[in-house]
Structures are given as structure tokens and as C-alpha cells.
PDB file of C-alpha atoms and ligand atoms in Angstrom:
ATOM      1  CA  UNK A   1     -17.599  18.475   8.073  1.00 66.00           C
ATOM      2  CA  UNK A   2     -15.896  18.244  11.453  1.00 86.00           C
ATOM      3  CA  UNK A   3     -12.193  17.423  11.389  1.00 95.00           C
ATOM      4  CA  UNK A   4     -10.546  14.880  13.647  1.00 96.00           C
ATOM      5  CA  UNK A   5      -7.017  14.868  14.977  1.00 97.00           C
ATOM      6  CA  UNK A   6      -5.614  11.428  15.717  1.00 98.00           C
ATOM      7  CA  UNK A   7      -2.667  11.033  18.082  1.00 98.00           C
ATOM      8  CA  UNK A   8      -0.572   8.018  17.113  1.00 98.00           C
ATOM      9  CA  UNK A   9       1.771   7.480  20.052  1.00 98.00           C
ATOM     10  CA  UNK A  10       3.471   4.506  18.348  1.00 98.00           C
ATOM     11  CA  UNK A  11       5.720   2.652  20.890  1.00 98.00           C
ATOM     12  CA  UNK A  12       5.783   5.601  23.296  1.00 98.00           C
ATOM     13  CA  UNK A  13       6.010   6.582  26.117  1.00 98.00           C
ATOM     14  CA  UNK A  14       8.161   4.168  28.108  1.00 98.00           C
ATOM     15  CA  UNK A  15       6.301   4.534  31.403  1.00 98.00           C
ATOM     16  CA  UNK A  16       2.668   4.296  32.399  1.00 98.00           C
ATOM     17  CA  UNK A  17       2.898   7.472  34.509  1.00 98.00           C
ATOM     18  CA  UNK A  18       3.956   9.455  31.436  1.00 98.00           C
ATOM     19  CA  UNK A  19       1.127   7.885  29.433  1.00 98.00           C
ATOM     20  CA  UNK A  20      -1.392   9.074  32.015  1.00 98.00           C
ATOM     21  CA  UNK A  21      -0.145  12.663  32.037  1.00 97.00           C
ATOM     22  CA  UNK A  22       0.027  12.712  28.244  1.00 98.00           C
ATOM     23  CA  UNK A  23      -3.564  11.456  28.044  1.00 98.00           C
ATOM     24  CA  UNK A  24      -4.746  14.106  30.516  1.00 98.00           C
ATOM     25  CA  UNK A  25      -3.066  16.871  28.534  1.00 97.00           C
ATOM     26  CA  UNK A  26      -4.371  15.618  25.168  1.00 97.00           C
ATOM     27  CA  UNK A  27      -7.970  15.014  26.197  1.00 97.00           C
ATOM     28  CA  UNK A  28      -9.691  17.372  23.756  1.00 95.00           C
ATOM     29  CA  UNK A  29     -12.994  17.106  21.878  1.00 95.00           C
ATOM     30  CA  UNK A  30     -12.383  16.040  18.296  1.00 92.00           C
ATOM     31  CA  UNK A  31      -9.229  14.122  19.198  1.00 97.00           C
ATOM     32  CA  UNK A  32      -8.633  10.388  18.999  1.00 98.00           C
ATOM     33  CA  UNK A  33      -5.832   9.124  21.230  1.00 98.00           C
ATOM     34  CA  UNK A  34      -4.177   5.905  20.063  1.00 98.00           C
ATOM     35  CA  UNK A  35      -1.720   4.658  22.707  1.00 98.00           C
ATOM     36  CA  UNK A  36       0.106   1.309  22.604  1.00 98.00           C
ATOM     37  CA  UNK A  37      -2.172  -1.607  23.599  1.00 98.00           C
ATOM     38  CA  UNK A  38      -0.634  -1.891  27.058  1.00 98.00           C
ATOM     39  CA  UNK A  39      -1.914   1.577  27.997  1.00 98.00           C
ATOM     40  CA  UNK A  40      -5.376   1.331  26.394  1.00 98.00           C
ATOM     41  CA  UNK A  41      -7.172   0.570  29.624  1.00 98.00           C
ATOM     42  CA  UNK A  42      -5.639   3.339  31.716  1.00 98.00           C
ATOM     43  CA  UNK A  43      -5.772   5.911  28.918  1.00 98.00           C
ATOM     44  CA  UNK A  44      -9.431   5.023  28.274  1.00 98.00           C
ATOM     45  CA  UNK A  45     -10.186   5.625  31.955  1.00 98.00           C
ATOM     46  CA  UNK A  46      -8.348   8.959  31.853  1.00 98.00           C
ATOM     47  CA  UNK A  47     -10.113  10.411  28.796  1.00 98.00           C
ATOM     48  CA  UNK A  48     -13.363  12.333  29.172  1.00 98.00           C
ATOM     49  CA  UNK A  49     -13.523  14.184  25.855  1.00 97.00           C
ATOM     50  CA  UNK A  50     -11.316  12.427  23.314  1.00 98.00           C
ATOM     51  CA  UNK A  51     -12.069   9.040  21.764  1.00 98.00           C
ATOM     52  CA  UNK A  52      -9.889   6.024  22.403  1.00 98.00           C
ATOM     53  CA  UNK A  53      -8.057   4.543  19.414  1.00 98.00           C
ATOM     54  CA  UNK A  54      -5.805   1.515  18.903  1.00 98.00           C
ATOM     55  CA  UNK A  55      -2.811   1.143  16.606  1.00 98.00           C
ATOM     56  CA  UNK A  56      -3.606  -2.337  15.316  1.00 98.00           C
ATOM     57  CA  UNK A  57      -5.791  -5.395  15.906  1.00 98.00           C
ATOM     58  CA  UNK A  58      -5.960  -9.057  14.952  1.00 98.00           C
ATOM     59  CA  UNK A  59      -8.821  -9.889  12.585  1.00 96.00           C
ATOM     60  CA  UNK A  60     -10.449 -12.618  14.719  1.00 95.00           C
ATOM     61  CA  UNK A  61     -12.707 -11.897  17.681  1.00 92.00           C
ATOM     62  CA  UNK A  62     -10.883 -14.330  20.003  1.00 93.00           C
ATOM     63  CA  UNK A  63      -8.956 -17.608  19.856  1.00 95.00           C
ATOM     64  CA  UNK A  64      -5.504 -19.193  19.695  1.00 96.00           C
ATOM     65  CA  UNK A  65      -3.424 -16.320  18.268  1.00 97.00           C
ATOM     66  CA  UNK A  66      -0.454 -15.909  20.595  1.00 97.00           C
ATOM     67  CA  UNK A  67       0.653 -12.349  21.115  1.00 96.00           C
ATOM     68  CA  UNK A  68      -2.239 -10.796  19.220  1.00 97.00           C
ATOM     69  CA  UNK A  69      -4.982  -8.561  20.617  1.00 97.00           C
ATOM     70  CA  UNK A  70      -8.441  -9.409  19.325  1.00 96.00           C
ATOM     71  CA  UNK A  71     -11.225  -7.279  17.972  1.00 96.00           C
ATOM     72  CA  UNK A  72     -13.661  -8.111  20.802  1.00 96.00           C
ATOM     73  CA  UNK A  73     -11.034  -7.225  23.382  1.00 97.00           C
ATOM     74  CA  UNK A  74     -10.581  -3.775  21.867  1.00 98.00           C
ATOM     75  CA  UNK A  75     -14.313  -3.231  21.430  1.00 97.00           C
ATOM     76  CA  UNK A  76     -15.085  -4.282  25.009  1.00 97.00           C
ATOM     77  CA  UNK A  77     -12.223  -2.082  26.176  1.00 97.00           C
ATOM     78  CA  UNK A  78     -13.872   1.047  24.770  1.00 98.00           C
ATOM     79  CA  UNK A  79     -11.821   1.466  21.595  1.00 98.00           C
ATOM     80  CA  UNK A  80     -13.701   3.337  18.850  1.00 98.00           C
ATOM     81  CA  UNK A  81     -11.078   3.822  16.110  1.00 98.00           C
ATOM     82  CA  UNK A  82      -8.389   1.408  14.918  1.00 98.00           C
ATOM     83  CA  UNK A  83      -5.409   2.426  12.780  1.00 98.00           C
ATOM     84  CA  UNK A  84      -4.609  -0.260  10.217  1.00 98.00           C
ATOM     85  CA  UNK A  85      -1.821  -0.697   7.675  1.00 98.00           C
ATOM     86  CA  UNK A  86       0.554   1.912   9.055  1.00 98.00           C
ATOM     87  CA  UNK A  87       3.713   1.993   6.938  1.00 97.00           C
ATOM     88  CA  UNK A  88       5.832   1.064   9.967  1.00 97.00           C
ATOM     89  CA  UNK A  89       3.840  -2.174  10.346  1.00 98.00           C
ATOM     90  CA  UNK A  90       4.055  -2.847   6.619  1.00 97.00           C
ATOM     91  CA  UNK A  91       7.837  -2.327   6.796  1.00 96.00           C
ATOM     92  CA  UNK A  92       8.981  -3.844  10.113  1.00 97.00           C
ATOM     93  CA  UNK A  93       6.347  -6.580  10.494  1.00 97.00           C
ATOM     94  CA  UNK A  94       5.832  -7.444   6.830  1.00 97.00           C
ATOM     95  CA  UNK A  95       2.140  -6.716   7.014  1.00 98.00           C
ATOM     96  CA  UNK A  96       0.706  -7.463   3.600  1.00 98.00           C
ATOM     97  CA  UNK A  97      -2.302  -5.957   1.829  1.00 98.00           C
ATOM     98  CA  UNK A  98      -4.038  -9.302   2.317  1.00 98.00           C
ATOM     99  CA  UNK A  99      -3.638  -9.100   6.112  1.00 98.00           C
ATOM    100  CA  UNK A 100      -4.613  -5.445   6.113  1.00 98.00           C
ATOM    101  CA  UNK A 101      -7.735  -6.241   4.113  1.00 98.00           C
ATOM    102  CA  UNK A 102      -8.792  -8.938   6.597  1.00 98.00           C
ATOM    103  CA  UNK A 103      -8.409  -6.446   9.442  1.00 98.00           C
ATOM    104  CA  UNK A 104     -10.301  -3.683   7.632  1.00 98.00           C
ATOM    105  CA  UNK A 105     -13.237  -5.972   6.819  1.00 97.00           C
ATOM    106  CA  UNK A 106     -13.362  -7.441  10.344  1.00 97.00           C
ATOM    107  CA  UNK A 107     -13.380  -3.982  11.967  1.00 98.00           C
ATOM    108  CA  UNK A 108     -16.080  -2.609   9.675  1.00 97.00           C
ATOM    109  CA  UNK A 109     -18.235  -5.707  10.181  1.00 96.00           C
ATOM    110  CA  UNK A 110     -17.989  -5.013  13.921  1.00 95.00           C
ATOM    111  CA  UNK A 111     -19.277  -1.480  13.264  1.00 96.00           C
ATOM    112  CA  UNK A 112     -16.074   0.108  14.538  1.00 97.00           C
ATOM    113  CA  UNK A 113     -14.133   2.865  12.790  1.00 97.00           C
ATOM    114  CA  UNK A 114     -11.026   2.041  10.800  1.00 98.00           C
ATOM    115  CA  UNK A 115      -8.262   4.443   9.795  1.00 98.00           C
ATOM    116  CA  UNK A 116      -6.602   2.763   6.839  1.00 98.00           C
ATOM    117  CA  UNK A 117      -3.113   4.117   6.127  1.00 98.00           C
ATOM    118  CA  UNK A 118      -1.767   4.290   2.588  1.00 98.00           C
ATOM    119  CA  UNK A 119       1.273   6.107   1.275  1.00 97.00           C
ATOM    120  CA  UNK A 120       4.051   6.343  -1.279  1.00 96.00           C
ATOM    121  CA  UNK A 121       7.747   5.629  -0.720  1.00 94.00           C
ATOM    122  CA  UNK A 122      10.459   8.171  -1.571  1.00 93.00           C
ATOM    123  CA  UNK A 123      11.226   6.236  -4.778  1.00 95.00           C
ATOM    124  CA  UNK A 124       7.637   6.402  -5.983  1.00 95.00           C
ATOM    125  CA  UNK A 125       7.410  10.068  -4.969  1.00 95.00           C
ATOM    126  CA  UNK A 126      10.448  10.893  -7.130  1.00 95.00           C
ATOM    127  CA  UNK A 127       8.665   9.516 -10.201  1.00 96.00           C
ATOM    128  CA  UNK A 128       5.891  12.105  -9.911  1.00 94.00           C
ATOM    129  CA  UNK A 129       2.204  12.427  -9.184  1.00 94.00           C
ATOM    130  CA  UNK A 130       0.976   9.799 -11.695  1.00 96.00           C
ATOM    131  CA  UNK A 131       3.221   7.166 -10.133  1.00 97.00           C
ATOM    132  CA  UNK A 132       2.023   8.172  -6.663  1.00 96.00           C
ATOM    133  CA  UNK A 133      -1.614   7.843  -7.758  1.00 97.00           C
ATOM    134  CA  UNK A 134      -0.997   4.407  -9.286  1.00 97.00           C
ATOM    135  CA  UNK A 135       0.731   3.222  -6.115  1.00 97.00           C
ATOM    136  CA  UNK A 136      -2.052   4.448  -3.835  1.00 97.00           C
ATOM    137  CA  UNK A 137      -4.782   3.056  -6.062  1.00 97.00           C
ATOM    138  CA  UNK A 138      -3.161  -0.380  -5.967  1.00 97.00           C
ATOM    139  CA  UNK A 139      -3.032  -0.305  -2.165  1.00 97.00           C
ATOM    140  CA  UNK A 140      -6.638   0.872  -1.871  1.00 97.00           C
ATOM    141  CA  UNK A 141      -7.957  -1.780  -4.250  1.00 96.00           C
ATOM    142  CA  UNK A 142      -6.245  -4.554  -2.303  1.00 97.00           C
ATOM    143  CA  UNK A 143      -6.987  -3.181   1.157  1.00 97.00           C
ATOM    144  CA  UNK A 144     -10.668  -2.505   0.462  1.00 96.00           C
ATOM    145  CA  UNK A 145     -11.571  -5.837  -1.139  1.00 96.00           C
ATOM    146  CA  UNK A 146     -15.071  -6.954  -0.034  1.00 95.00           C
ATOM    147  CA  UNK A 147     -15.826  -3.617   1.622  1.00 95.00           C
ATOM    148  CA  UNK A 148     -19.363  -2.561   0.720  1.00 92.00           C
ATOM    149  CA  UNK A 149     -20.871   0.884   0.429  1.00 91.00           C
ATOM    150  CA  UNK A 150     -22.828   0.284   3.623  1.00 90.00           C
ATOM    151  CA  UNK A 151     -19.667  -0.477   5.569  1.00 91.00           C
ATOM    152  CA  UNK A 152     -17.944   2.649   4.270  1.00 91.00           C
ATOM    153  CA  UNK A 153     -19.596   5.010   6.751  1.00 92.00           C
ATOM    154  CA  UNK A 154     -16.994   3.933   9.301  1.00 95.00           C
ATOM    155  CA  UNK A 155     -14.084   4.086   6.890  1.00 96.00           C
ATOM    156  CA  UNK A 156     -11.361   6.695   7.210  1.00 97.00           C
ATOM    157  CA  UNK A 157      -8.282   6.685   5.010  1.00 98.00           C
ATOM    158  CA  UNK A 158      -5.042   8.347   6.094  1.00 98.00           C
ATOM    159  CA  UNK A 159      -2.731   9.511   3.326  1.00 97.00           C
ATOM    160  CA  UNK A 160       0.753   9.283   4.798  1.00 97.00           C
ATOM    161  CA  UNK A 161       3.629   9.778   2.357  1.00 96.00           C
ATOM    162  CA  UNK A 162       6.266   7.494   3.886  1.00 93.00           C
ATOM    163  CA  UNK A 163       9.098   9.925   3.115  1.00 91.00           C
ATOM    164  CA  UNK A 164       7.301  12.579   5.177  1.00 91.00           C
ATOM    165  CA  UNK A 165       6.859  10.517   8.349  1.00 91.00           C
ATOM    166  CA  UNK A 166       8.866  11.321  11.492  1.00 86.00           C
ATOM    167  CA  UNK A 167      10.933  14.154  10.060  1.00 84.00           C
ATOM    168  CA  UNK A 168       9.654  17.110  12.094  1.00 70.00           C
ATOM    169  CA  UNK A 169      10.833  18.382  15.458  1.00 65.00           C
ATOM    170  CA  UNK A 170       9.023  21.024  17.492  1.00 57.00           C
ATOM    171  CA  UNK A 171      11.236  23.800  16.160  1.00 55.00           C
ATOM    172  CA  UNK A 172      11.505  22.838  12.500  1.00 58.00           C
ATOM    173  CA  UNK A 173       9.142  22.149   9.639  1.00 58.00           C
ATOM    174  CA  UNK A 174      10.551  18.770   8.692  1.00 68.00           C
ATOM    175  CA  UNK A 175       9.691  17.240   5.359  1.00 81.00           C
ATOM    176  CA  UNK A 176       5.891  17.268   5.386  1.00 84.00           C
ATOM    177  CA  UNK A 177       4.178  17.146   2.014  1.00 87.00           C
ATOM    178  CA  UNK A 178       2.874  20.470   0.730  1.00 91.00           C
ATOM    179  CA  UNK A 179      -0.844  20.927   1.493  1.00 93.00           C
ATOM    180  CA  UNK A 180      -1.471  21.394  -2.267  1.00 94.00           C
ATOM    181  CA  UNK A 181       0.130  18.059  -3.181  1.00 93.00           C
ATOM    182  CA  UNK A 182      -1.568  16.315  -0.257  1.00 96.00           C
ATOM    183  CA  UNK A 183      -4.920  17.655  -1.492  1.00 97.00           C
ATOM    184  CA  UNK A 184      -4.247  16.337  -4.998  1.00 96.00           C
ATOM    185  CA  UNK A 185      -3.629  12.817  -3.693  1.00 97.00           C
ATOM    186  CA  UNK A 186      -6.480  12.999  -1.177  1.00 97.00           C
ATOM    187  CA  UNK A 187      -8.969  14.015  -3.905  1.00 96.00           C
ATOM    188  CA  UNK A 188      -7.734  11.105  -5.957  1.00 97.00           C
ATOM    189  CA  UNK A 189      -8.207   8.733  -2.983  1.00 97.00           C
ATOM    190  CA  UNK A 190     -11.803   9.949  -2.619  1.00 96.00           C
ATOM    191  CA  UNK A 191     -12.415   9.275  -6.333  1.00 94.00           C
ATOM    192  CA  UNK A 192     -10.933   5.800  -6.202  1.00 95.00           C
ATOM    193  CA  UNK A 193     -12.962   4.844  -3.128  1.00 94.00           C
ATOM    194  CA  UNK A 194     -16.098   6.279  -4.679  1.00 91.00           C
ATOM    195  CA  UNK A 195     -15.567   4.262  -7.877  1.00 89.00           C
ATOM    196  CA  UNK A 196     -14.697   1.072  -6.043  1.00 85.00           C
ATOM    197  CA  UNK A 197     -17.352   0.962  -3.328  1.00 84.00           C
ATOM    198  CA  UNK A 198     -19.537   4.017  -4.042  1.00 78.00           C
ATOM    199  CA  UNK A 199     -18.389   5.410  -0.719  1.00 69.00           C
ATOM    200  CA  UNK A 200     -19.410   9.007  -1.291  1.00 77.00           C
ATOM    201  CA  UNK A 201     -18.458  10.706   1.930  1.00 80.00           C
ATOM    202  CA  UNK A 202     -15.204   9.045   2.729  1.00 91.00           C
ATOM    203  CA  UNK A 203     -13.089  10.989   5.174  1.00 95.00           C
ATOM    204  CA  UNK A 204      -9.428  11.252   4.315  1.00 97.00           C
ATOM    205  CA  UNK A 205      -6.769  12.448   6.749  1.00 98.00           C
ATOM    206  CA  UNK A 206      -3.230  13.596   6.108  1.00 97.00           C
ATOM    207  CA  UNK A 207      -0.290  12.331   8.179  1.00 96.00           C
ATOM    208  CA  UNK A 208       3.449  12.958   8.031  1.00 95.00           C
ATOM    209  CA  UNK A 209       5.413  15.497  10.085  1.00 93.00           C
ATOM    210  CA  UNK A 210       2.489  17.632  11.168  1.00 94.00           C
ATOM    211  CA  UNK A 211       3.528  20.066  13.878  1.00 93.00           C
ATOM    212  CA  UNK A 212       2.457  23.378  15.363  1.00 93.00           C
ATOM    213  CA  UNK A 213       4.118  25.306  12.532  1.00 92.00           C
ATOM    214  CA  UNK A 214       2.377  23.640   9.601  1.00 93.00           C
ATOM    215  CA  UNK A 215      -0.877  22.369  11.131  1.00 95.00           C
ATOM    216  CA  UNK A 216      -3.001  25.368  10.150  1.00 95.00           C
ATOM    217  CA  UNK A 217      -2.295  25.177   6.447  1.00 95.00           C
ATOM    218  CA  UNK A 218      -3.394  21.538   6.362  1.00 96.00           C
ATOM    219  CA  UNK A 219      -6.529  22.113   8.441  1.00 95.00           C
ATOM    220  CA  UNK A 220      -7.407  25.068   6.249  1.00 94.00           C
ATOM    221  CA  UNK A 221      -7.895  22.759   3.233  1.00 97.00           C
ATOM    222  CA  UNK A 222     -11.539  21.631   2.958  1.00 96.00           C
ATOM    223  CA  UNK A 223     -10.548  18.439   1.219  1.00 96.00           C
ATOM    224  CA  UNK A 224      -8.463  17.273   4.219  1.00 97.00           C
ATOM    225  CA  UNK A 225     -10.833  15.854   6.837  1.00 97.00           C
ATOM    226  CA  UNK A 226      -8.331  15.531   9.662  1.00 97.00           C
ATOM    227  CA  UNK A 227      -4.774  14.706  10.639  1.00 97.00           C
ATOM    228  CA  UNK A 228      -2.824  11.713  11.875  1.00 98.00           C
ATOM    229  CA  UNK A 229      -0.102  13.022  14.148  1.00 97.00           C
ATOM    230  CA  UNK A 230       2.876  11.045  15.442  1.00 96.00           C
ATOM    231  CA  UNK A 231       5.821  12.938  16.967  1.00 95.00           C
ATOM    232  CA  UNK A 232       3.888  16.099  17.855  1.00 95.00           C
ATOM    233  CA  UNK A 233       1.285  14.043  19.746  1.00 97.00           C
ATOM    234  CA  UNK A 234       4.013  13.244  22.292  1.00 97.00           C
ATOM    235  CA  UNK A 235       4.553  16.949  22.986  1.00 96.00           C
ATOM    236  CA  UNK A 236       1.440  17.664  25.084  1.00 93.00           C
ATOM    237  CA  UNK A 237       1.452  21.463  24.927  1.00 93.00           C
ATOM    238  CA  UNK A 238       1.909  21.452  21.187  1.00 94.00           C
ATOM    239  CA  UNK A 239      -0.701  18.739  20.623  1.00 94.00           C
ATOM    240  CA  UNK A 240      -3.383  20.377  22.738  1.00 91.00           C
ATOM    241  CA  UNK A 241      -2.912  23.701  20.927  1.00 91.00           C
TER     242      UNK A 241
HETATM  243  P1  LIG B   1       4.772  11.882  12.355  1.00 53.93           P
HETATM  244  O1  LIG B   1       4.015  10.457  12.276  1.00 53.93           O
HETATM  245  O2  LIG B   1       3.731  12.918  12.649  1.00 53.93           O
HETATM  246  O3  LIG B   1       5.780  11.735  13.466  1.00 53.93           O
HETATM  247  O4  LIG B   1       5.423  12.090  11.041  1.00 53.93           O
HETATM  248  C1  LIG B   1       2.799  10.330  11.626  1.00 53.93           C
HETATM  249  C2  LIG B   1       2.440   8.874  11.553  1.00 53.93           C
HETATM  250  O5  LIG B   1       3.320   8.050  11.269  1.00 53.93           O
HETATM  251  O6  LIG B   1       1.270   8.483  11.782  1.00 53.93           O
END
């Protein structure tokens, strides 16, 4: 199975000119580039090889929802993948599983691809693997309510341990999970999704402090179907390698 590498730029960069050069340098086959909404149009026009992704969406197609960007707007703007339920949105914007579920269902009904993020906090992680599994299963059950087997062909899940996010710099390993532990949780995610919606070939990515030093060991694992990359996606040379 082909692996995908998703660049999550988060609220970066500060200027449109930097966004354009970053997009040019990251435009590789197999990549999904997810810039902030304000740069979607220009980044979409810049990419020839990579797919365009978005970092969030509102669940309605259009209407009176001040400040939100709608599903039709993203679809008509060439977006193929949408990241939903990132831990930063759950934390800073109080996004609940109920909201996340509405977004997931709306995106899948529109036949677009969703990258649903789930992950354990440092406190849960300290309690051990069984606690992590319970935590993730609870999120998946709530976030995938009313998702059918048929819809699951466009479903990607990203396992992002929250304690591992944003800890790596270009010259250090940071606190990424070990590939072995990530594989254990990712296999469990595949089982849970299979039991819940009979989604057999669900693709599960790993995210959290991936950089040029540790990327190979994660990509080497068959069970990991791709990566969600934050910080390193803003370092164009590193990302394109
Ligand atoms: P990171 O971010 O690679 O900077 O840890 C990953 C993410 O939050 O998607």
C-alpha cells in the first residue's frame, strides 16, 4: 500500500510569499499539503504533484456561520483531504467529539477524504498501553458515529500522541513515540474501526515529532500507512527529502 505524507502547516507561515515558496519546495507525489485556509487558493495553484489538504472545515455546505469555512467552499477550491479533530483544536477551541463527528460524517458524505486525529495525553500515556487503548477507542467510537462501511474508503485516522507533538527540532529527535509502540496502537485502531464499521482497509498514519532523523524507522513499518508532519513540514529541504 502506498504511503502518504501530510504536511500540516498549522498557523504558519506568516506571509503569503513564504507560503508560495514552501509549497513549491514541498510539491512531491504522495504528499498532501495542508496550509491555513487563507493560503489554500494560492497553494492549490502552485501544486502540480501534491494534493491539497485543509486543516478543518465547518460541517454545513454553506449558510449563516460567521467565521467558518464551508465544505462546498473547500471542495470547489480543490481540497481533497481534510484534517479533523487535531488535538490543538480540541484543546484551544474546545472542539468536542460531537462536533468532530458531524464534520467527519459531512466530509465522507461529500466523498472527500478525512484525516481524523486521535491521541492520548501525557497523563493517559503514563498509565500504560491499556489506558491508551481505552482512551483511543472512546474517541473513535464517538468520532465515527453513523459512519458506514461504504463511507470508510475515504477514511484515514492519524494516531498522534499529544505528548509527542511539536517536540522535535531539525537537529534533535524530540519526544516522538517509538515506532514499536506506535504500531501497537495503530493495529488496535485498525481493529476497533474494523469492529465498529467493518472498515477493513483503513489507513492509519502516525504523527508527532517526525523529522529527518526518525522518519525512516516509521515508514519502514508496514502497519503505518503514512505520516502527519507538523514542524518538519515548515523546513522545505527536510520535508522534500
Ligand atoms: P509535529 O506536529 O510534527 O510538529 O509534532 C504534528 C501534528 O501536530 O500534526
